[in-house]
PDB file of C-alpha atoms in Angstrom:
ATOM      1  CA  MET F   1      62.817  46.398   3.679  1.00  0.00           C
ATOM      2  CA  LEU F   2      59.419  47.978   4.143  1.00  0.00           C
ATOM      3  CA  THR F   3      58.112  46.025   1.174  1.00  0.00           C
ATOM      4  CA  GLN F   4      59.136  42.696   2.714  1.00  0.00           C
ATOM      5  CA  VAL F   5      57.523  43.628   6.027  1.00  0.00           C
ATOM      6  CA  PHE F   6      54.333  44.676   4.254  1.00  0.00           C
ATOM      7  CA  ASN F   7      54.248  41.430   2.286  1.00  0.00           C
ATOM      8  CA  LYS F   8      54.697  39.357   5.425  1.00  0.00           C
ATOM      9  CA  PHE F   9      51.968  41.318   7.196  1.00  0.00           C
ATOM     10  CA  ALA F  10      49.574  40.800   4.244  1.00  0.00           C
ATOM     11  CA  ILE F  11      50.276  37.050   4.182  1.00  0.00           C
ATOM     12  CA  LEU F  12      49.686  36.817   7.943  1.00  0.00           C
ATOM     13  CA  LEU F  13      46.416  38.719   7.621  1.00  0.00           C
ATOM     14  CA  ILE F  14      45.198  36.442   4.842  1.00  0.00           C
ATOM     15  CA  CYS F  15      46.036  33.351   6.883  1.00  0.00           C
ATOM     16  CA  CYS F  16      44.138  34.712   9.879  1.00  0.00           C
ATOM     17  CA  LEU F  17      41.087  35.452   7.747  1.00  0.00           C
ATOM     18  CA  ALA F  18      41.184  31.956   6.227  1.00  0.00           C
ATOM     19  CA  ILE F  19      41.432  30.336   9.647  1.00  0.00           C
ATOM     20  CA  GLY F  20      38.542  32.448  10.931  1.00  0.00           C
ATOM     21  CA  ILE F  21      36.359  31.510   7.979  1.00  0.00           C
ATOM     22  CA  ASN F  22      37.128  27.827   8.420  1.00  0.00           C
ATOM     23  CA  CYS F  23      36.312  28.004  12.120  1.00  0.00           C
ATOM     24  CA  GLN F  24      33.033  29.749  11.390  1.00  0.00           C
ATOM     25  CA  GLU F  25      32.081  27.156   8.776  1.00  0.00           C
ATOM     26  CA  THR F  26      32.982  24.374  11.198  1.00  0.00           C
ATOM     27  CA  LEU F  27      30.822  25.859  13.953  1.00  0.00           C
ATOM     28  CA  HIS F  28      28.004  26.489  11.508  1.00  0.00           C
ATOM     29  CA  SER F  29      28.174  22.988  10.025  1.00  0.00           C
ATOM     30  CA  SER F  30      28.163  21.394  13.471  1.00  0.00           C
ATOM     31  CA  ASP F  31      24.479  22.364  13.757  1.00  0.00           C
ATOM     32  CA  LYS F  32      23.620  20.460  10.555  1.00  0.00           C
ATOM     33  CA  PHE F  33      22.936  16.735  10.271  1.00  0.00           C
ATOM     34  CA  ALA F  34      22.392  14.077   7.613  1.00  0.00           C
ATOM     35  CA  ILE F  35      19.320  11.981   6.812  1.00  0.00           C
ATOM     36  CA  GLU F  36      20.158   8.523   5.521  1.00  0.00           C
ATOM     37  CA  GLY F  37      18.157   5.631   4.169  1.00  0.00           C
ATOM     38  CA  LYS F  38      17.652   3.138   1.381  1.00  0.00           C
ATOM     39  CA  VAL F  39      15.052   2.683  -1.352  1.00  0.00           C
ATOM     40  CA  HIS F  40      14.119  -0.861  -2.347  1.00  0.00           C
ATOM     41  CA  PRO F  41      13.157  -1.184  -6.003  1.00  0.00           C
ATOM     42  CA  PRO F  42      10.184  -3.421  -6.919  1.00  0.00           C
ATOM     43  CA  GLU F  43      12.323  -5.365  -9.381  1.00  0.00           C
ATOM     44  CA  VAL F  44      15.958  -5.620 -10.417  1.00  0.00           C
ATOM     45  CA  VAL F  45      17.792  -2.302 -10.100  1.00  0.00           C
ATOM     46  CA  THR F  46      18.305  -0.666 -13.493  1.00  0.00           C
ATOM     47  CA  THR F  47      20.150   2.450 -14.545  1.00  0.00           C
ATOM     48  CA  GLU F  48      16.890   4.102 -15.644  1.00  0.00           C
ATOM     49  CA  TRP F  49      15.303   3.525 -12.241  1.00  0.00           C
ATOM     50  CA  LEU F  50      18.320   5.016 -10.443  1.00  0.00           C
ATOM     51  CA  THR F  51      18.482   8.104 -12.650  1.00  0.00           C
ATOM     52  CA  THR F  52      14.750   8.866 -12.491  1.00  0.00           C
ATOM     53  CA  THR F  53      14.423   8.505  -8.699  1.00  0.00           C
ATOM     54  CA  ARG F  54      14.835  11.513  -6.428  1.00  0.00           C
ATOM     55  CA  ILE F  55      14.700  11.947  -2.657  1.00  0.00           C
ATOM     56  CA  LEU F  56      12.739  15.065  -1.729  1.00  0.00           C
ATOM     57  CA  ILE F  57      12.684  16.674   1.713  1.00  0.00           C
ATOM     58  CA  ASN F  58       9.741  19.016   2.314  1.00  0.00           C
ATOM     59  CA  ALA F  59       8.696  18.917  -1.347  1.00  0.00           C
ATOM     60  CA  GLY F  60      12.117  19.899  -2.726  1.00  0.00           C
ATOM     61  CA  GLU F  61      13.720  21.925   0.066  1.00  0.00           C
ATOM     62  CA  HIS F  62      16.532  19.345  -0.068  1.00  0.00           C
ATOM     63  CA  VAL F  63      17.072  16.983  -2.984  1.00  0.00           C
ATOM     64  CA  GLY F  64      19.070  13.755  -2.910  1.00  0.00           C
ATOM     65  CA  PHE F  65      20.088  11.042  -5.382  1.00  0.00           C
ATOM     66  CA  LEU F  66      20.487   7.290  -5.087  1.00  0.00           C
ATOM     67  CA  ARG F  67      23.676   5.292  -5.112  1.00  0.00           C
ATOM     68  CA  GLN F  68      24.075   2.069  -7.047  1.00  0.00           C
ATOM     69  CA  ASP F  69      22.763   0.003  -4.140  1.00  0.00           C
ATOM     70  CA  GLY F  70      19.717   2.276  -3.662  1.00  0.00           C
ATOM     71  CA  SER F  71      21.024   4.046  -0.541  1.00  0.00           C
ATOM     72  CA  PHE F  72      21.115   7.831  -0.075  1.00  0.00           C
ATOM     73  CA  SER F  73      22.419  10.439   2.341  1.00  0.00           C
ATOM     74  CA  ILE F  74      21.271  14.073   2.456  1.00  0.00           C
ATOM     75  CA  SER F  75      23.496  16.340   4.560  1.00  0.00           C
ATOM     76  CA  ASN F  76      23.268  19.916   5.841  1.00  0.00           C
ATOM     77  CA  VAL F  77      19.836  19.378   7.366  1.00  0.00           C
ATOM     78  CA  ALA F  78      19.022  21.678  10.263  1.00  0.00           C
ATOM     79  CA  PRO F  79      17.084  20.492  13.333  1.00  0.00           C
ATOM     80  CA  GLY F  80      13.360  20.278  12.722  1.00  0.00           C
ATOM     81  CA  SER F  81      10.602  18.053  11.360  1.00  0.00           C
ATOM     82  CA  TYR F  82      10.769  17.002   7.703  1.00  0.00           C
ATOM     83  CA  VAL F  83       8.727  14.879   5.304  1.00  0.00           C
ATOM     84  CA  VAL F  84      10.956  12.622   3.227  1.00  0.00           C
ATOM     85  CA  GLU F  85       9.459  11.156   0.071  1.00  0.00           C
ATOM     86  CA  VAL F  86      10.655   9.192  -2.930  1.00  0.00           C
ATOM     87  CA  ALA F  87       9.772  10.709  -6.309  1.00  0.00           C
ATOM     88  CA  ASN F  88       9.617   8.182  -9.141  1.00  0.00           C
ATOM     89  CA  PRO F  89       7.471   8.413 -12.287  1.00  0.00           C
ATOM     90  CA  ASN F  90       6.629   4.698 -12.338  1.00  0.00           C
ATOM     91  CA  TYR F  91       6.210   3.589  -8.717  1.00  0.00           C
ATOM     92  CA  LEU F  92       4.444   4.942  -5.648  1.00  0.00           C
ATOM     93  CA  TYR F  93       6.251   5.160  -2.296  1.00  0.00           C
ATOM     94  CA  GLU F  94       4.791   6.107   1.074  1.00  0.00           C
ATOM     95  CA  PRO F  95       6.407   9.230   2.608  1.00  0.00           C
ATOM     96  CA  ILE F  96       8.062   9.200   6.051  1.00  0.00           C
ATOM     97  CA  ARG F  97       8.386  12.022   8.567  1.00  0.00           C
ATOM     98  CA  VAL F  98      11.792  12.503  10.219  1.00  0.00           C
ATOM     99  CA  ASP F  99      12.286  14.557  13.380  1.00  0.00           C
ATOM    100  CA  VAL F 100      15.814  15.936  13.921  1.00  0.00           C
ATOM    101  CA  THR F 101      16.683  17.250  17.387  1.00  0.00           C
ATOM    102  CA  SER F 102      19.326  19.856  18.224  1.00  0.00           C
ATOM    103  CA  LYS F 103      21.533  17.085  19.654  1.00  0.00           C
ATOM    104  CA  GLY F 104      21.495  15.112  16.411  1.00  0.00           C
ATOM    105  CA  LYS F 105      18.957  12.432  17.349  1.00  0.00           C
ATOM    106  CA  LEU F 106      16.726  11.344  14.484  1.00  0.00           C
ATOM    107  CA  ARG F 107      13.315   9.705  14.777  1.00  0.00           C
ATOM    108  CA  ALA F 108      11.269   8.294  11.887  1.00  0.00           C
ATOM    109  CA  ARG F 109       7.485   7.975  12.011  1.00  0.00           C
ATOM    110  CA  LYS F 110       4.532   7.614   9.692  1.00  0.00           C
ATOM    111  CA  VAL F 111       3.030  10.705   8.096  1.00  0.00           C
ATOM    112  CA  ASN F 112      -0.377  11.468   9.607  1.00  0.00           C
ATOM    113  CA  TYR F 113      -1.808  14.866   8.643  1.00  0.00           C
ATOM    114  CA  LEU F 114      -5.173  14.279  10.326  1.00  0.00           C
ATOM    115  CA  GLN F 115      -3.932  13.089  13.717  1.00  0.00           C
ATOM    116  CA  SER F 116      -0.487  14.536  14.267  1.00  0.00           C
ATOM    117  CA  SER F 117      -0.455  13.358  17.900  1.00  0.00           C
ATOM    118  CA  ASN F 118      -0.799   9.723  16.791  1.00  0.00           C
ATOM    119  CA  VAL F 119       2.884   8.699  16.523  1.00  0.00           C
ATOM    120  CA  GLN F 120       3.811   5.412  14.856  1.00  0.00           C
ATOM    121  CA  GLN F 121       7.573   5.053  14.904  1.00  0.00           C
ATOM    122  CA  LEU F 122       9.531   3.427  12.094  1.00  0.00           C
ATOM    123  CA  GLN F 123      13.064   2.120  11.902  1.00  0.00           C
ATOM    124  CA  TYR F 124      15.976   4.387  11.113  1.00  0.00           C
ATOM    125  CA  PRO F 125      17.885   4.578   8.728  1.00  0.00           C
ATOM    126  CA  LEU F 126      14.857   4.951   6.504  1.00  0.00           C
ATOM    127  CA  ARG F 127      13.522   2.097   4.394  1.00  0.00           C
ATOM    128  CA  PHE F 128      11.272   2.773   1.410  1.00  0.00           C
ATOM    129  CA  LYS F 129       9.399   0.015  -0.414  1.00  0.00           C
ATOM    130  CA  ALA F 130       7.257   0.427  -3.518  1.00  0.00           C
ATOM    131  CA  ARG F 131       3.541   0.153  -2.754  1.00  0.00           C
ATOM    132  CA  ALA F 132       2.169  -0.090  -6.301  1.00  0.00           C
ATOM    133  CA  PRO F 133       2.949   1.088  -9.824  1.00  0.00           C
ATOM    134  CA  PHE F 134       1.381   4.294 -11.048  1.00  0.00           C
ATOM    135  CA  LYS F 135      -1.700   3.910 -13.265  1.00  0.00           C
ATOM    136  CA  TYR F 136      -1.933   6.855 -15.621  1.00  0.00           C
ATOM    137  CA  PHE F 137      -4.668   5.305 -17.786  1.00  0.00           C
ATOM    138  CA  GLN F 138      -7.915   3.603 -16.845  1.00  0.00           C
ATOM    139  CA  VAL F 139      -8.561   0.157 -18.295  1.00  0.00           C
ATOM    140  CA  ARG F 140     -11.554   0.109 -20.629  1.00  0.00           C
ATOM    141  CA  GLU F 141     -14.441  -1.940 -19.290  1.00  0.00           C
ATOM    142  CA  THR F 142     -15.372  -5.093 -21.222  1.00  0.00           C
ATOM    143  CA  TRP F 143     -18.808  -6.644 -21.667  1.00  0.00           C
ATOM    144  CA  LYS F 144     -19.606  -9.562 -19.366  1.00  0.00           C
ATOM    145  CA  VAL F 145     -22.504 -11.979 -19.136  1.00  0.00           C
ATOM    146  CA  THR F 146     -22.993 -11.095 -15.471  1.00  0.00           C
ATOM    147  CA  ASP F 147     -23.644  -7.478 -16.441  1.00  0.00           C
ATOM    148  CA  PHE F 148     -26.600  -8.664 -18.521  1.00  0.00           C
ATOM    149  CA  LEU F 149     -27.926 -11.099 -15.919  1.00  0.00           C
ATOM    150  CA  PHE F 150     -27.775  -8.618 -13.041  1.00  0.00           C
ATOM    151  CA  ASN F 151     -29.372  -5.810 -15.032  1.00  0.00           C
ATOM    152  CA  PRO F 152     -32.437  -4.497 -13.103  1.00  0.00           C
ATOM    153  CA  MET F 153     -34.638  -4.602 -16.213  1.00  0.00           C
ATOM    154  CA  VAL F 154     -33.739  -8.226 -16.893  1.00  0.00           C
ATOM    155  CA  ILE F 155     -34.401  -9.172 -13.280  1.00  0.00           C
ATOM    156  CA  MET F 156     -37.823  -7.475 -13.415  1.00  0.00           C
ATOM    157  CA  MET F 157     -38.713  -9.511 -16.525  1.00  0.00           C
ATOM    158  CA  VAL F 158     -37.229 -12.855 -15.544  1.00  0.00           C
ATOM    159  CA  LEU F 159     -38.348 -13.017 -11.915  1.00  0.00           C
ATOM    160  CA  PRO F 160     -42.126 -12.885 -12.632  1.00  0.00           C
ATOM    161  CA  LEU F 161     -41.658 -15.445 -15.411  1.00  0.00           C
ATOM    162  CA  VAL F 162     -39.891 -17.816 -13.048  1.00  0.00           C
ATOM    163  CA  CYS F 163     -42.608 -17.351 -10.442  1.00  0.00           C
ATOM    164  CA  PHE F 164     -45.298 -17.977 -13.073  1.00  0.00           C
ATOM    165  CA  MET F 165     -43.628 -21.222 -14.164  1.00  0.00           C
ATOM    166  CA  PHE F 166     -42.714 -22.738 -10.813  1.00  0.00           C
ATOM    167  CA  LEU F 167     -45.473 -21.477  -8.506  1.00  0.00           C
ATOM    168  CA  PRO F 168     -48.240 -23.756  -9.952  1.00  0.00           C
ATOM    169  CA  LYS F 169     -45.959 -26.753  -9.608  1.00  0.00           C
ATOM    170  CA  MET F 170     -45.285 -25.866  -6.014  1.00  0.00           C
ATOM    171  CA  ILE F 171     -49.029 -25.544  -5.351  1.00  0.00           C
ATOM    172  CA  ASN F 172     -49.803 -28.905  -6.985  1.00  0.00           C
ATOM    173  CA  THR F 173     -47.194 -30.630  -4.865  1.00  0.00           C
ATOM    174  CA  ALA F 174     -48.564 -29.067  -1.669  1.00  0.00           C
ATOM    175  CA  ASP F 175     -51.003 -30.865   0.648  1.00  0.00           C
ATOM    176  CA  PRO F 176     -54.815 -30.634   0.094  1.00  0.00           C
ATOM    177  CA  GLU F 177     -55.338 -28.183   2.937  1.00  0.00           C
ATOM    178  CA  THR F 178     -52.884 -25.706   1.388  1.00  0.00           C
ATOM    179  CA  GLN F 179     -54.601 -26.057  -2.018  1.00  0.00           C
ATOM    180  CA  ARG F 180     -57.984 -25.379  -0.400  1.00  0.00           C
ATOM    181  CA  ASP F 181     -56.629 -22.245   1.287  1.00  0.00           C
ATOM    182  CA  MET F 182     -55.182 -20.994  -1.991  1.00  0.00           C
ATOM    183  CA  GLN F 183     -58.499 -21.456  -3.786  1.00  0.00           C
ATOM    184  CA  GLN F 184     -60.355 -19.521  -1.075  1.00  0.00           C
ATOM    185  CA  LEU F 185     -57.887 -16.638  -1.404  1.00  0.00           C
ATOM    186  CA  GLN F 186     -58.645 -16.229  -5.137  1.00  0.00           C
ATOM    187  CA  MET F 187     -60.074 -12.827  -6.012  1.00  0.00           C
ATOM    188  CA  PRO F 188     -63.610 -12.653  -7.500  1.00  0.00           C
ATOM    189  CA  LYS F 189     -63.863 -12.174 -11.235  1.00  0.00           C
ATOM    190  CA  TYR F 190     -65.606  -9.197 -12.793  1.00  0.00           C
ATOM    191  CA  ASP F 191     -67.239  -8.850 -16.220  1.00  0.00           C
ATOM    192  CA  MET F 192     -65.225  -6.303 -18.142  1.00  0.00           C
ATOM    193  CA  PRO F 193     -67.120  -4.011 -20.592  1.00  0.00           C
ATOM    194  CA  GLU F 194     -66.607  -4.476 -24.296  1.00  0.00           C
ATOM    195  CA  LEU F 195     -64.150  -2.241 -26.108  1.00  0.00           C
ATOM    196  CA  SER F 196     -66.770  -0.967 -28.624  1.00  0.00           C
ATOM    197  CA  GLU F 197     -69.107   0.174 -25.849  1.00  0.00           C
ATOM    198  CA  LEU F 198     -66.262   1.865 -24.048  1.00  0.00           C
ATOM    199  CA  MET F 199     -65.150   3.768 -27.176  1.00  0.00           C
ATOM    200  CA  THR F 200     -68.779   4.818 -27.958  1.00  0.00           C
ATOM    201  CA  SER F 201     -69.289   6.200 -24.462  1.00  0.00           C
ATOM    202  CA  MET F 202     -65.995   8.118 -24.653  1.00  0.00           C
ATOM    203  CA  PHE F 203     -66.721   9.872 -27.989  1.00  0.00           C
ATOM    204  CA  THR F 204     -70.497  10.383 -27.723  1.00  0.00           C
ATOM    205  CA  GLY F 205     -70.566  11.300 -24.069  1.00  0.00           C
ATOM    206  CA  SER F 206     -73.458   8.957 -23.385  1.00  0.00           C
ATOM    207  CA  LYS F 207     -73.230   6.998 -20.185  1.00  0.00           C
ATOM    208  CA  LYS F 208     -74.455   3.465 -20.071  1.00  0.00           C
ATOM    209  CA  PRO F 209     -75.060   1.781 -16.789  1.00  0.00           C
ATOM    210  CA  SER F 210     -72.351  -0.632 -15.980  1.00  0.00           C
ATOM    211  CA  THR F 211     -73.355  -4.276 -16.160  1.00  0.00           C
ATOM    212  CA  SER F 212     -70.300  -5.578 -14.433  1.00  0.00           C
ATOM    213  CA  ARG F 213     -71.008  -7.570 -11.360  1.00  0.00           C
ATOM    214  CA  ALA F 214     -69.015  -9.805  -9.159  1.00  0.00           C
ATOM    215  CA  VAL F 215     -69.184 -13.482  -9.947  1.00  0.00           C
ATOM    216  CA  LYS F 216     -69.314 -15.463  -6.777  1.00  0.00           C
ATOM    217  CA  PRO F 217     -67.212 -18.562  -6.708  1.00  0.00           C
ATOM    218  CA  ALA F 218     -69.212 -21.762  -6.909  1.00  0.00           C
ATOM    219  CA  LYS F 219     -69.575 -23.650  -3.716  1.00  0.00           C
ATOM    220  CA  LYS F 220     -68.150 -27.077  -3.617  1.00  0.00           C
ATOM    221  CA  ARG F 221     -70.487 -29.903  -2.844  1.00  0.00           C
TER     222      ARG F 221
END
């Protein structure tokens, strides 16, 4: 008789404990919410793309996976501000910040670390689109003709040559008054010393008076 009463009392106690635990979990889970969204692949959805894509909240505080249609849902998220990002080894996605209030309202906005007060709201549930594929290697530069033509050394050599070839033609085609002005602007010529005399004066130390003089341009009659 006492054994039956003890067994009934033990069963009743276990049931009460189970009900209390369930109530506590229910109250505790009522303060948690879910973040939902969808990731749009750049091309046709493949099994490899689905298996290699992860949804990270605050750099791995919560981790989610994609369904076959690219949607996701991450539950048990407490109220606060979170950065949701898509981690994929082949494509780059722009992260989104999600603000969760204590009443369960969710707001999505762009991530701005420099100006946090600048709020640009986005639609919710979240929508992620691939910006560009990752480039792990830099393409080797190839030789082009423009690289040779726009080289500073080539420009320094070609530009004076072009001026030397086309400037006389431009002067000849000009009017007589312009030609007369150009002739008057010519610099006077000087007699340069001979190379032998210059070398002798350098090695012997003897100085010879310079015979160079300005040659005046002849006057036109």
